[in-house]
Amino acid sequence: MSEGTSQPGAEPTLVDWAGGYQPLLRMTKIFYGRYVPKDPLLGPLFANMAPDHPERVAAWLCEVFGGPKAYSESYGGYDRMVSRHLGRELREEQRSRWVQLLCKSADDAGLPVDPEWRAAFVAYLEWGSRIAVENSQPGAHPPPHMPVPRWWWVCDAVPGSRVSALEAGQPATAFELPGAGEPISFAQHIKPLFRERDRQSMRFAFDLWSHHDVSTHADAILARLQAGTMPCDGAWPPQQLDVFRRWVDLGKPA
Ligand code: HEM
């Protein structure tokens, strides 16, 4: 299954930020393999699940979080998912245990722990699990043939949208801007312009400390720097911007 779907310069999808389908599968395997079987509320519900149930739920989540439409294309899509909850009369205590143990499995699987990703992740689990309970009640008529939902970051809590309290006061890497007419190199002048937090914010798309990556995406990076949308905590001063522009004009030397 393909991993990245974000375009450089755009916000990452939730699944890109999580590292793709594989980490989600790691999580569902832990959930259905380690926690569910021994849980008195959940164990009986999943006692006869298909052997590929963890793959199916991971594919659903991957699609919901902005990844490829694999659940729709290979596993039956929305109608299949809804049909598996129909008539089960799920109870609130089972729902909340399901969410609790899936969050625990996310920790075990090494899924992101940053506040932004977890807020989006938990918001979806709360939303989806409450709908699953609703759909499972006697006499429920879930609307048929709906698309698989596509979930996104909650409100404006996107990666890099705030300065972490743990970063405050960290000195920026010391760097010296080259004088007018001086040669400019990536290693000496461009790389130090990007802080660790800038690098982290963009890691889903490319590496801001890599000459190859920055050269390849130089136009998109320059456009965002000029628009002041990168870095997210404040536009560069004109002198820095000018150095980056000159480096591009000089043919992006290493
Ligand atoms: C966001 C919430 C949820 C998602 C995304 C989700 C996802 C899914 C999917 C995709 C399937 C069908 C897999 C397939 O056969 O293709 C499924 C089946 C099932 N789900 Fe959920 N589910 C959610 C909430 C819950 C909750 C809260 C419970 C119970 C506490 C639950 C119990 C079940 C059961 C019992 C099945 C059938 C398992 C089997 O095939 O034997 N689900 N779920």
PDB file of C-alpha atoms and ligand atoms in Angstrom:
ATOM      1  CA  MET A   1       0.000   0.000   0.000  1.00  0.00           C
ATOM      2  CA  SER A   2       1.402   3.399  -0.920  1.00  0.00           C
ATOM      3  CA  GLU A   3       2.477   5.585   1.959  1.00  0.00           C
ATOM      4  CA  GLY A   4       2.804   9.325   1.357  1.00  0.00           C
ATOM      5  CA  THR A   5       0.011  11.301  -0.303  1.00  0.00           C
ATOM      6  CA  SER A   6       0.808  14.848   0.804  1.00  0.00           C
ATOM      7  CA  GLN A   7       2.276  17.384  -1.556  1.00  0.00           C
ATOM      8  CA  PRO A   8       5.302  19.361  -0.397  1.00  0.00           C
ATOM      9  CA  GLY A   9       4.110  22.777   0.680  1.00  0.00           C
ATOM     10  CA  ALA A  10       0.710  21.448   1.813  1.00  0.00           C
ATOM     11  CA  GLU A  11      -0.244  20.181   5.244  1.00  0.00           C
ATOM     12  CA  PRO A  12       0.451  16.482   5.752  1.00  0.00           C
ATOM     13  CA  THR A  13      -2.442  14.083   5.927  1.00  0.00           C
ATOM     14  CA  LEU A  14      -2.958  12.391   9.277  1.00  0.00           C
ATOM     15  CA  VAL A  15      -1.707   9.114   7.870  1.00  0.00           C
ATOM     16  CA  ASP A  16       1.426  10.720   6.473  1.00  0.00           C
ATOM     17  CA  TRP A  17       2.140  12.211   9.866  1.00  0.00           C
ATOM     18  CA  ALA A  18       1.644   8.774  11.411  1.00  0.00           C
ATOM     19  CA  GLY A  19       4.162   7.247   8.992  1.00  0.00           C
ATOM     20  CA  GLY A  20       1.739   5.464   6.634  1.00  0.00           C
ATOM     21  CA  TYR A  21      -0.300   2.271   6.737  1.00  0.00           C
ATOM     22  CA  GLN A  22       2.295   0.066   8.457  1.00  0.00           C
ATOM     23  CA  PRO A  23       2.265   1.840  11.850  1.00  0.00           C
ATOM     24  CA  LEU A  24      -1.554   1.709  11.827  1.00  0.00           C
ATOM     25  CA  LEU A  25      -1.397  -2.007  11.117  1.00  0.00           C
ATOM     26  CA  ARG A  26       1.104  -2.436  13.951  1.00  0.00           C
ATOM     27  CA  MET A  27      -1.446  -0.753  16.203  1.00  0.00           C
ATOM     28  CA  THR A  28      -4.442  -2.864  15.136  1.00  0.00           C
ATOM     29  CA  LYS A  29      -2.399  -6.059  15.429  1.00  0.00           C
ATOM     30  CA  ILE A  30      -1.467  -5.129  18.991  1.00  0.00           C
ATOM     31  CA  PHE A  31      -5.082  -4.191  19.744  1.00  0.00           C
ATOM     32  CA  TYR A  32      -6.724  -7.359  18.390  1.00  0.00           C
ATOM     33  CA  GLY A  33      -3.814  -9.622  19.305  1.00  0.00           C
ATOM     34  CA  ARG A  34      -2.722  -8.428  22.750  1.00  0.00           C
ATOM     35  CA  TYR A  35      -5.619  -6.564  24.388  1.00  0.00           C
ATOM     36  CA  VAL A  36      -8.956  -7.620  22.921  1.00  0.00           C
ATOM     37  CA  PRO A  37      -8.797 -11.404  23.492  1.00  0.00           C
ATOM     38  CA  LYS A  38      -8.278 -11.106  27.246  1.00  0.00           C
ATOM     39  CA  ASP A  39     -10.697  -8.214  27.772  1.00  0.00           C
ATOM     40  CA  PRO A  40     -14.028  -9.373  29.258  1.00  0.00           C
ATOM     41  CA  LEU A  41     -16.043  -6.624  27.522  1.00  0.00           C
ATOM     42  CA  LEU A  42     -14.457  -6.923  24.077  1.00  0.00           C
ATOM     43  CA  GLY A  43     -13.124 -10.466  23.857  1.00  0.00           C
ATOM     44  CA  PRO A  44     -16.468 -12.161  23.120  1.00  0.00           C
ATOM     45  CA  LEU A  45     -17.383  -9.549  20.476  1.00  0.00           C
ATOM     46  CA  PHE A  46     -14.341 -10.359  18.369  1.00  0.00           C
ATOM     47  CA  ALA A  47     -14.041 -14.079  19.103  1.00  0.00           C
ATOM     48  CA  ASN A  48     -15.001 -15.000  15.519  1.00  0.00           C
ATOM     49  CA  MET A  49     -13.386 -12.136  13.657  1.00  0.00           C
ATOM     50  CA  ALA A  50     -11.743 -12.820  10.288  1.00  0.00           C
ATOM     51  CA  PRO A  51      -7.995 -13.531  10.419  1.00  0.00           C
ATOM     52  CA  ASP A  52      -7.374 -10.360   8.403  1.00  0.00           C
ATOM     53  CA  HIS A  53      -9.550  -8.169  10.640  1.00  0.00           C
ATOM     54  CA  PRO A  54      -6.526  -6.110  11.837  1.00  0.00           C
ATOM     55  CA  GLU A  55      -5.560  -5.441   8.188  1.00  0.00           C
ATOM     56  CA  ARG A  56      -9.151  -4.438   7.389  1.00  0.00           C
ATOM     57  CA  VAL A  57      -9.482  -1.982  10.266  1.00  0.00           C
ATOM     58  CA  ALA A  58      -6.006  -0.545   9.565  1.00  0.00           C
ATOM     59  CA  ALA A  59      -7.011  -0.074   5.902  1.00  0.00           C
ATOM     60  CA  TRP A  60     -10.212   1.684   6.996  1.00  0.00           C
ATOM     61  CA  LEU A  61      -8.311   4.015   9.319  1.00  0.00           C
ATOM     62  CA  CYS A  62      -5.647   4.657   6.692  1.00  0.00           C
ATOM     63  CA  GLU A  63      -8.316   5.685   4.198  1.00  0.00           C
ATOM     64  CA  VAL A  64     -10.155   7.851   6.726  1.00  0.00           C
ATOM     65  CA  PHE A  65      -6.890   9.582   7.638  1.00  0.00           C
ATOM     66  CA  GLY A  66      -6.268  10.653   4.065  1.00  0.00           C
ATOM     67  CA  GLY A  67      -4.457   7.618   2.647  1.00  0.00           C
ATOM     68  CA  PRO A  68      -5.243   5.448  -0.372  1.00  0.00           C
ATOM     69  CA  LYS A  69      -8.825   4.216  -0.761  1.00  0.00           C
ATOM     70  CA  ALA A  70      -7.830   0.618  -0.112  1.00  0.00           C
ATOM     71  CA  TYR A  71     -10.757  -0.256   2.161  1.00  0.00           C
ATOM     72  CA  SER A  72     -13.244   1.065  -0.407  1.00  0.00           C
ATOM     73  CA  GLU A  73     -11.519  -0.705  -3.271  1.00  0.00           C
ATOM     74  CA  SER A  74     -10.506  -4.030  -1.711  1.00  0.00           C
ATOM     75  CA  TYR A  75     -12.525  -4.664   1.434  1.00  0.00           C
ATOM     76  CA  GLY A  76     -16.089  -3.547   0.673  1.00  0.00           C
ATOM     77  CA  GLY A  77     -16.130   0.116   1.664  1.00  0.00           C
ATOM     78  CA  TYR A  78     -18.653   1.905   3.836  1.00  0.00           C
ATOM     79  CA  ASP A  79     -21.484  -0.614   3.406  1.00  0.00           C
ATOM     80  CA  ARG A  80     -19.309  -3.495   4.581  1.00  0.00           C
ATOM     81  CA  MET A  81     -18.095  -1.602   7.644  1.00  0.00           C
ATOM     82  CA  VAL A  82     -21.648  -0.622   8.620  1.00  0.00           C
ATOM     83  CA  SER A  83     -22.978  -4.141   8.059  1.00  0.00           C
ATOM     84  CA  ARG A  84     -20.431  -5.540  10.548  1.00  0.00           C
ATOM     85  CA  HIS A  85     -21.825  -3.359  13.348  1.00  0.00           C
ATOM     86  CA  LEU A  86     -25.543  -3.822  12.580  1.00  0.00           C
ATOM     87  CA  GLY A  87     -27.594  -5.621  15.221  1.00  0.00           C
ATOM     88  CA  ARG A  88     -24.718  -6.076  17.666  1.00  0.00           C
ATOM     89  CA  GLU A  89     -26.315  -3.848  20.322  1.00  0.00           C
ATOM     90  CA  LEU A  90     -22.954  -2.464  21.437  1.00  0.00           C
ATOM     91  CA  ARG A  91     -22.954  -0.881  24.873  1.00  0.00           C
ATOM     92  CA  GLU A  92     -21.291   2.342  26.037  1.00  0.00           C
ATOM     93  CA  GLU A  93     -18.948   0.475  28.363  1.00  0.00           C
ATOM     94  CA  GLN A  94     -17.762  -1.632  25.423  1.00  0.00           C
ATOM     95  CA  ARG A  95     -17.337   1.452  23.266  1.00  0.00           C
ATOM     96  CA  SER A  96     -15.275   3.324  25.823  1.00  0.00           C
ATOM     97  CA  ARG A  97     -13.083   0.264  26.463  1.00  0.00           C
ATOM     98  CA  TRP A  98     -12.579  -0.076  22.688  1.00  0.00           C
ATOM     99  CA  VAL A  99     -11.340   3.523  22.466  1.00  0.00           C
ATOM    100  CA  GLN A 100      -9.220   3.212  25.603  1.00  0.00           C
ATOM    101  CA  LEU A 101      -7.436   0.072  24.445  1.00  0.00           C
ATOM    102  CA  LEU A 102      -6.941   1.328  20.920  1.00  0.00           C
ATOM    103  CA  CYS A 103      -5.247   4.440  22.325  1.00  0.00           C
ATOM    104  CA  LYS A 104      -3.044   2.205  24.447  1.00  0.00           C
ATOM    105  CA  SER A 105      -2.196   0.163  21.359  1.00  0.00           C
ATOM    106  CA  ALA A 106      -1.319   3.392  19.526  1.00  0.00           C
ATOM    107  CA  ASP A 107       1.195   4.139  22.287  1.00  0.00           C
ATOM    108  CA  ASP A 108       2.617   0.622  22.095  1.00  0.00           C
ATOM    109  CA  ALA A 109       2.889   0.839  18.307  1.00  0.00           C
ATOM    110  CA  GLY A 110       4.844   4.095  18.514  1.00  0.00           C
ATOM    111  CA  LEU A 111       2.264   6.264  16.787  1.00  0.00           C
ATOM    112  CA  PRO A 112       2.829  10.009  17.123  1.00  0.00           C
ATOM    113  CA  VAL A 113       2.275  11.464  20.584  1.00  0.00           C
ATOM    114  CA  ASP A 114       2.234  15.131  19.662  1.00  0.00           C
ATOM    115  CA  PRO A 115      -0.881  16.984  20.863  1.00  0.00           C
ATOM    116  CA  GLU A 116      -2.045  17.857  17.356  1.00  0.00           C
ATOM    117  CA  TRP A 117      -2.022  14.328  15.936  1.00  0.00           C
ATOM    118  CA  ARG A 118      -3.489  12.762  19.068  1.00  0.00           C
ATOM    119  CA  ALA A 119      -6.289  15.348  19.188  1.00  0.00           C
ATOM    120  CA  ALA A 120      -7.294  14.430  15.638  1.00  0.00           C
ATOM    121  CA  PHE A 121      -6.897  10.693  16.268  1.00  0.00           C
ATOM    122  CA  VAL A 122      -8.984  10.632  19.445  1.00  0.00           C
ATOM    123  CA  ALA A 123     -11.606  12.947  17.935  1.00  0.00           C
ATOM    124  CA  TYR A 124     -12.106  10.421  15.146  1.00  0.00           C
ATOM    125  CA  LEU A 125     -12.239   7.434  17.511  1.00  0.00           C
ATOM    126  CA  GLU A 126     -14.837   9.192  19.663  1.00  0.00           C
ATOM    127  CA  TRP A 127     -16.917  10.199  16.652  1.00  0.00           C
ATOM    128  CA  GLY A 128     -16.672   6.883  14.837  1.00  0.00           C
ATOM    129  CA  SER A 129     -17.189   4.674  17.866  1.00  0.00           C
ATOM    130  CA  ARG A 130     -20.331   6.537  18.920  1.00  0.00           C
ATOM    131  CA  ILE A 131     -21.728   6.113  15.425  1.00  0.00           C
ATOM    132  CA  ALA A 132     -20.825   2.407  15.537  1.00  0.00           C
ATOM    133  CA  VAL A 133     -22.839   2.065  18.770  1.00  0.00           C
ATOM    134  CA  GLU A 134     -25.755   4.000  17.264  1.00  0.00           C
ATOM    135  CA  ASN A 135     -25.746   1.845  14.125  1.00  0.00           C
ATOM    136  CA  SER A 136     -25.683  -1.333  16.195  1.00  0.00           C
ATOM    137  CA  GLN A 137     -28.931  -0.628  18.099  1.00  0.00           C
ATOM    138  CA  PRO A 138     -32.150  -2.508  17.389  1.00  0.00           C
ATOM    139  CA  GLY A 139     -34.162  -0.794  14.651  1.00  0.00           C
ATOM    140  CA  ALA A 140     -31.226   1.387  13.490  1.00  0.00           C
ATOM    141  CA  HIS A 141     -31.228   2.349   9.805  1.00  0.00           C
ATOM    142  CA  PRO A 142     -27.807   3.752   8.931  1.00  0.00           C
ATOM    143  CA  PRO A 143     -27.928   5.681   5.645  1.00  0.00           C
ATOM    144  CA  PRO A 144     -26.754   3.335   2.864  1.00  0.00           C
ATOM    145  CA  HIS A 145     -23.896   3.801   0.377  1.00  0.00           C
ATOM    146  CA  MET A 146     -22.174   6.697   2.096  1.00  0.00           C
ATOM    147  CA  PRO A 147     -18.546   7.503   1.291  1.00  0.00           C
ATOM    148  CA  VAL A 148     -15.828   6.536   3.747  1.00  0.00           C
ATOM    149  CA  PRO A 149     -15.259   9.686   5.826  1.00  0.00           C
ATOM    150  CA  ARG A 150     -12.042  11.645   5.418  1.00  0.00           C
ATOM    151  CA  TRP A 151     -10.748  12.980   8.728  1.00  0.00           C
ATOM    152  CA  TRP A 152      -8.460  15.964   9.203  1.00  0.00           C
ATOM    153  CA  TRP A 153      -6.575  17.890  11.869  1.00  0.00           C
ATOM    154  CA  VAL A 154      -8.977  19.393  14.411  1.00  0.00           C
ATOM    155  CA  CYS A 155      -9.655  23.121  14.125  1.00  0.00           C
ATOM    156  CA  ASP A 156      -6.353  24.886  13.446  1.00  0.00           C
ATOM    157  CA  ALA A 157      -4.246  22.428  15.425  1.00  0.00           C
ATOM    158  CA  VAL A 158      -2.015  21.426  12.509  1.00  0.00           C
ATOM    159  CA  PRO A 159       1.661  20.463  12.776  1.00  0.00           C
ATOM    160  CA  GLY A 160       3.862  23.415  13.590  1.00  0.00           C
ATOM    161  CA  SER A 161       0.905  25.678  14.412  1.00  0.00           C
ATOM    162  CA  ARG A 162       2.301  26.605  17.804  1.00  0.00           C
ATOM    163  CA  VAL A 163       5.629  26.955  19.539  1.00  0.00           C
ATOM    164  CA  SER A 164       6.219  24.120  21.979  1.00  0.00           C
ATOM    165  CA  ALA A 165       6.869  25.197  25.565  1.00  0.00           C
ATOM    166  CA  LEU A 166       9.777  22.778  25.575  1.00  0.00           C
ATOM    167  CA  GLU A 167      11.450  24.615  22.730  1.00  0.00           C
ATOM    168  CA  ALA A 168      11.095  28.125  24.124  1.00  0.00           C
ATOM    169  CA  GLY A 169      14.439  29.658  24.880  1.00  0.00           C
ATOM    170  CA  GLN A 170      16.374  27.225  22.746  1.00  0.00           C
ATOM    171  CA  PRO A 171      18.926  29.250  20.857  1.00  0.00           C
ATOM    172  CA  ALA A 172      18.645  29.106  17.081  1.00  0.00           C
ATOM    173  CA  THR A 173      21.659  27.574  15.385  1.00  0.00           C
ATOM    174  CA  ALA A 174      24.330  30.229  15.075  1.00  0.00           C
ATOM    175  CA  PHE A 175      24.789  31.304  11.496  1.00  0.00           C
ATOM    176  CA  GLU A 176      26.441  34.070   9.603  1.00  0.00           C
ATOM    177  CA  LEU A 177      24.805  35.571   6.550  1.00  0.00           C
ATOM    178  CA  PRO A 178      27.151  35.867   3.562  1.00  0.00           C
ATOM    179  CA  GLY A 179      27.947  39.382   2.367  1.00  0.00           C
ATOM    180  CA  ALA A 180      26.770  40.706  -0.989  1.00  0.00           C
ATOM    181  CA  GLY A 181      28.658  39.008  -3.821  1.00  0.00           C
ATOM    182  CA  GLU A 182      30.139  36.295  -1.540  1.00  0.00           C
ATOM    183  CA  PRO A 183      29.691  32.662  -2.645  1.00  0.00           C
ATOM    184  CA  ILE A 184      26.813  30.850  -0.922  1.00  0.00           C
ATOM    185  CA  SER A 185      26.834  27.166  -0.071  1.00  0.00           C
ATOM    186  CA  PHE A 186      24.072  24.928   1.258  1.00  0.00           C
ATOM    187  CA  ALA A 187      26.171  23.506   4.076  1.00  0.00           C
ATOM    188  CA  GLN A 188      27.471  26.814   5.359  1.00  0.00           C
ATOM    189  CA  HIS A 189      24.634  29.236   4.737  1.00  0.00           C
ATOM    190  CA  ILE A 190      21.338  27.566   3.864  1.00  0.00           C
ATOM    191  CA  LYS A 191      21.098  24.558   6.168  1.00  0.00           C
ATOM    192  CA  PRO A 192      21.681  26.647   9.344  1.00  0.00           C
ATOM    193  CA  LEU A 193      18.720  28.843   8.400  1.00  0.00           C
ATOM    194  CA  PHE A 194      16.412  25.923   9.157  1.00  0.00           C
ATOM    195  CA  ARG A 195      15.901  25.119  12.824  1.00  0.00           C
ATOM    196  CA  GLU A 196      15.279  21.671  14.241  1.00  0.00           C
ATOM    197  CA  ARG A 197      11.571  22.525  14.661  1.00  0.00           C
ATOM    198  CA  ASP A 198      11.321  23.619  11.007  1.00  0.00           C
ATOM    199  CA  ARG A 199      12.873  20.328  10.016  1.00  0.00           C
ATOM    200  CA  GLN A 200      10.424  18.376  12.180  1.00  0.00           C
ATOM    201  CA  SER A 201       7.428  20.293  10.815  1.00  0.00           C
ATOM    202  CA  MET A 202       8.339  19.341   7.257  1.00  0.00           C
ATOM    203  CA  ARG A 203       9.683  15.850   7.820  1.00  0.00           C
ATOM    204  CA  PHE A 204       6.572  14.253   6.306  1.00  0.00           C
ATOM    205  CA  ALA A 205       7.483  15.762   2.934  1.00  0.00           C
ATOM    206  CA  PHE A 206      11.253  16.198   2.827  1.00  0.00           C
ATOM    207  CA  ASP A 207      14.355  16.884   4.905  1.00  0.00           C
ATOM    208  CA  LEU A 208      15.230  20.556   5.262  1.00  0.00           C
ATOM    209  CA  TRP A 209      18.790  19.630   6.222  1.00  0.00           C
ATOM    210  CA  SER A 210      19.364  17.676   3.010  1.00  0.00           C
ATOM    211  CA  HIS A 211      20.923  19.496   0.084  1.00  0.00           C
ATOM    212  CA  HIS A 212      19.213  17.135  -2.337  1.00  0.00           C
ATOM    213  CA  ASP A 213      15.726  17.622  -0.845  1.00  0.00           C
ATOM    214  CA  VAL A 214      15.946  21.389  -0.482  1.00  0.00           C
ATOM    215  CA  SER A 215      17.295  21.723  -4.041  1.00  0.00           C
ATOM    216  CA  THR A 216      14.499  19.560  -5.396  1.00  0.00           C
ATOM    217  CA  HIS A 217      11.762  21.505  -3.605  1.00  0.00           C
ATOM    218  CA  ALA A 218      13.462  24.923  -3.685  1.00  0.00           C
ATOM    219  CA  ASP A 219      10.652  26.637  -5.627  1.00  0.00           C
ATOM    220  CA  ALA A 220       7.925  25.443  -3.250  1.00  0.00           C
ATOM    221  CA  ILE A 221      10.046  26.334  -0.212  1.00  0.00           C
ATOM    222  CA  LEU A 222      10.859  29.796  -1.578  1.00  0.00           C
ATOM    223  CA  ALA A 223       7.185  30.421  -2.358  1.00  0.00           C
ATOM    224  CA  ARG A 224       6.185  29.621   1.232  1.00  0.00           C
ATOM    225  CA  LEU A 225       9.042  31.656   2.707  1.00  0.00           C
ATOM    226  CA  GLN A 226       8.068  34.634   0.586  1.00  0.00           C
ATOM    227  CA  ALA A 227       4.395  34.270   1.482  1.00  0.00           C
ATOM    228  CA  GLY A 228       5.386  34.145   5.162  1.00  0.00           C
ATOM    229  CA  THR A 229       3.531  30.851   5.690  1.00  0.00           C
ATOM    230  CA  MET A 230       6.755  29.047   6.566  1.00  0.00           C
ATOM    231  CA  PRO A 231       8.012  28.935   9.256  1.00  0.00           C
ATOM    232  CA  CYS A 232       4.634  28.845  10.981  1.00  0.00           C
ATOM    233  CA  ASP A 233       5.773  30.914  13.966  1.00  0.00           C
ATOM    234  CA  GLY A 234       6.879  33.962  11.983  1.00  0.00           C
ATOM    235  CA  ALA A 235       8.224  34.981   8.587  1.00  0.00           C
ATOM    236  CA  TRP A 236      11.959  35.183   7.949  1.00  0.00           C
ATOM    237  CA  PRO A 237      13.619  38.589   7.974  1.00  0.00           C
ATOM    238  CA  PRO A 238      14.278  39.935   4.452  1.00  0.00           C
ATOM    239  CA  GLN A 239      18.064  39.329   4.726  1.00  0.00           C
ATOM    240  CA  GLN A 240      17.566  35.571   5.240  1.00  0.00           C
ATOM    241  CA  LEU A 241      15.056  35.402   2.443  1.00  0.00           C
ATOM    242  CA  ASP A 242      17.481  37.198   0.188  1.00  0.00           C
ATOM    243  CA  VAL A 243      20.242  34.670   0.926  1.00  0.00           C
ATOM    244  CA  PHE A 244      17.937  31.774   0.072  1.00  0.00           C
ATOM    245  CA  ARG A 245      16.855  33.481  -3.168  1.00  0.00           C
ATOM    246  CA  ARG A 246      20.482  34.172  -4.142  1.00  0.00           C
ATOM    247  CA  TRP A 247      21.398  30.546  -3.455  1.00  0.00           C
ATOM    248  CA  VAL A 248      18.641  29.421  -5.814  1.00  0.00           C
ATOM    249  CA  ASP A 249      19.792  31.905  -8.469  1.00  0.00           C
ATOM    250  CA  LEU A 250      23.366  30.630  -8.126  1.00  0.00           C
ATOM    251  CA  GLY A 251      22.227  27.118  -9.079  1.00  0.00           C
ATOM    252  CA  LYS A 252      21.800  25.762  -5.506  1.00  0.00           C
ATOM    253  CA  PRO A 253      25.442  24.859  -4.769  1.00  0.00           C
ATOM    254  CA  ALA A 254      26.169  22.266  -2.097  1.00  0.00           C
TER     255      ALA A 254
HETATM  256  C1  HEM B   1     -14.032   4.568  15.037  1.00  0.00           C
HETATM  257  C2  HEM B   1     -14.635   3.469  15.453  1.00  0.00           C
HETATM  258  C3  HEM B   1     -14.650   2.174  14.709  1.00  0.00           C
HETATM  259  C4  HEM B   1     -14.085   1.839  13.511  1.00  0.00           C
HETATM  260  C5  HEM B   1     -13.273   2.704  12.586  1.00  0.00           C
HETATM  261  C6  HEM B   1     -14.421   0.452  13.286  1.00  0.00           C
HETATM  262  C7  HEM B   1     -14.039  -0.232  12.158  1.00  0.00           C
HETATM  263  C8  HEM B   1     -14.536  -1.469  11.824  1.00  0.00           C
HETATM  264  C9  HEM B   1     -14.422  -2.086  10.538  1.00  0.00           C
HETATM  265  C10 HEM B   1     -13.741  -1.463   9.331  1.00  0.00           C
HETATM  266  C11 HEM B   1     -15.040  -3.278  10.612  1.00  0.00           C
HETATM  267  C12 HEM B   1     -15.253  -4.265   9.473  1.00  0.00           C
HETATM  268  C13 HEM B   1     -14.027  -5.020   9.091  1.00  0.00           C
HETATM  269  C14 HEM B   1     -14.314  -5.908   7.891  1.00  0.00           C
HETATM  270  O1  HEM B   1     -14.768  -7.034   8.124  1.00  0.00           O
HETATM  271  O2  HEM B   1     -14.115  -5.465   6.758  1.00  0.00           O
HETATM  272  C15 HEM B   1     -15.506  -3.445  11.952  1.00  0.00           C
HETATM  273  C16 HEM B   1     -16.154  -4.560  12.434  1.00  0.00           C
HETATM  274  C17 HEM B   1     -16.488  -4.735  13.740  1.00  0.00           C
HETATM  275  N1  HEM B   1     -16.447  -3.785  14.734  1.00  0.00           N
HETATM  276 FE1  HEM B   1     -15.866  -1.905  14.524  1.00  0.00          FE
HETATM  277  N2  HEM B   1     -15.132  -0.029  14.341  1.00  0.00           N
HETATM  278  C18 HEM B   1     -15.295   0.979  15.227  1.00  0.00           C
HETATM  279  C19 HEM B   1     -15.926   0.913  16.444  1.00  0.00           C
HETATM  280  C20 HEM B   1     -16.306  -0.267  17.042  1.00  0.00           C
HETATM  281  C21 HEM B   1     -16.668  -0.408  18.415  1.00  0.00           C
HETATM  282  C22 HEM B   1     -16.711   0.730  19.430  1.00  0.00           C
HETATM  283  C23 HEM B   1     -16.937  -1.728  18.609  1.00  0.00           C
HETATM  284  C24 HEM B   1     -17.348  -2.453  19.856  1.00  0.00           C
HETATM  285  C25 HEM B   1     -17.136  -2.033  21.066  1.00  0.00           C
HETATM  286  C26 HEM B   1     -16.769  -2.394  17.345  1.00  0.00           C
HETATM  287  C27 HEM B   1     -16.987  -3.732  17.115  1.00  0.00           C
HETATM  288  C28 HEM B   1     -16.870  -4.354  15.896  1.00  0.00           C
HETATM  289  C29 HEM B   1     -17.206  -5.727  15.652  1.00  0.00           C
HETATM  290  C30 HEM B   1     -17.677  -6.723  16.703  1.00  0.00           C
HETATM  291  C31 HEM B   1     -16.955  -5.979  14.306  1.00  0.00           C
HETATM  292  C32 HEM B   1     -17.131  -7.291  13.563  1.00  0.00           C
HETATM  293  C33 HEM B   1     -15.920  -8.174  13.797  1.00  0.00           C
HETATM  294  C34 HEM B   1     -16.058  -9.477  13.019  1.00  0.00           C
HETATM  295  O3  HEM B   1     -15.991  -9.422  11.769  1.00  0.00           O
HETATM  296  O4  HEM B   1     -16.259 -10.511  13.662  1.00  0.00           O
HETATM  297  N3  HEM B   1     -16.378  -1.487  16.434  1.00  0.00           N
HETATM  298  N4  HEM B   1     -15.195  -2.331  12.661  1.00  0.00           N
END
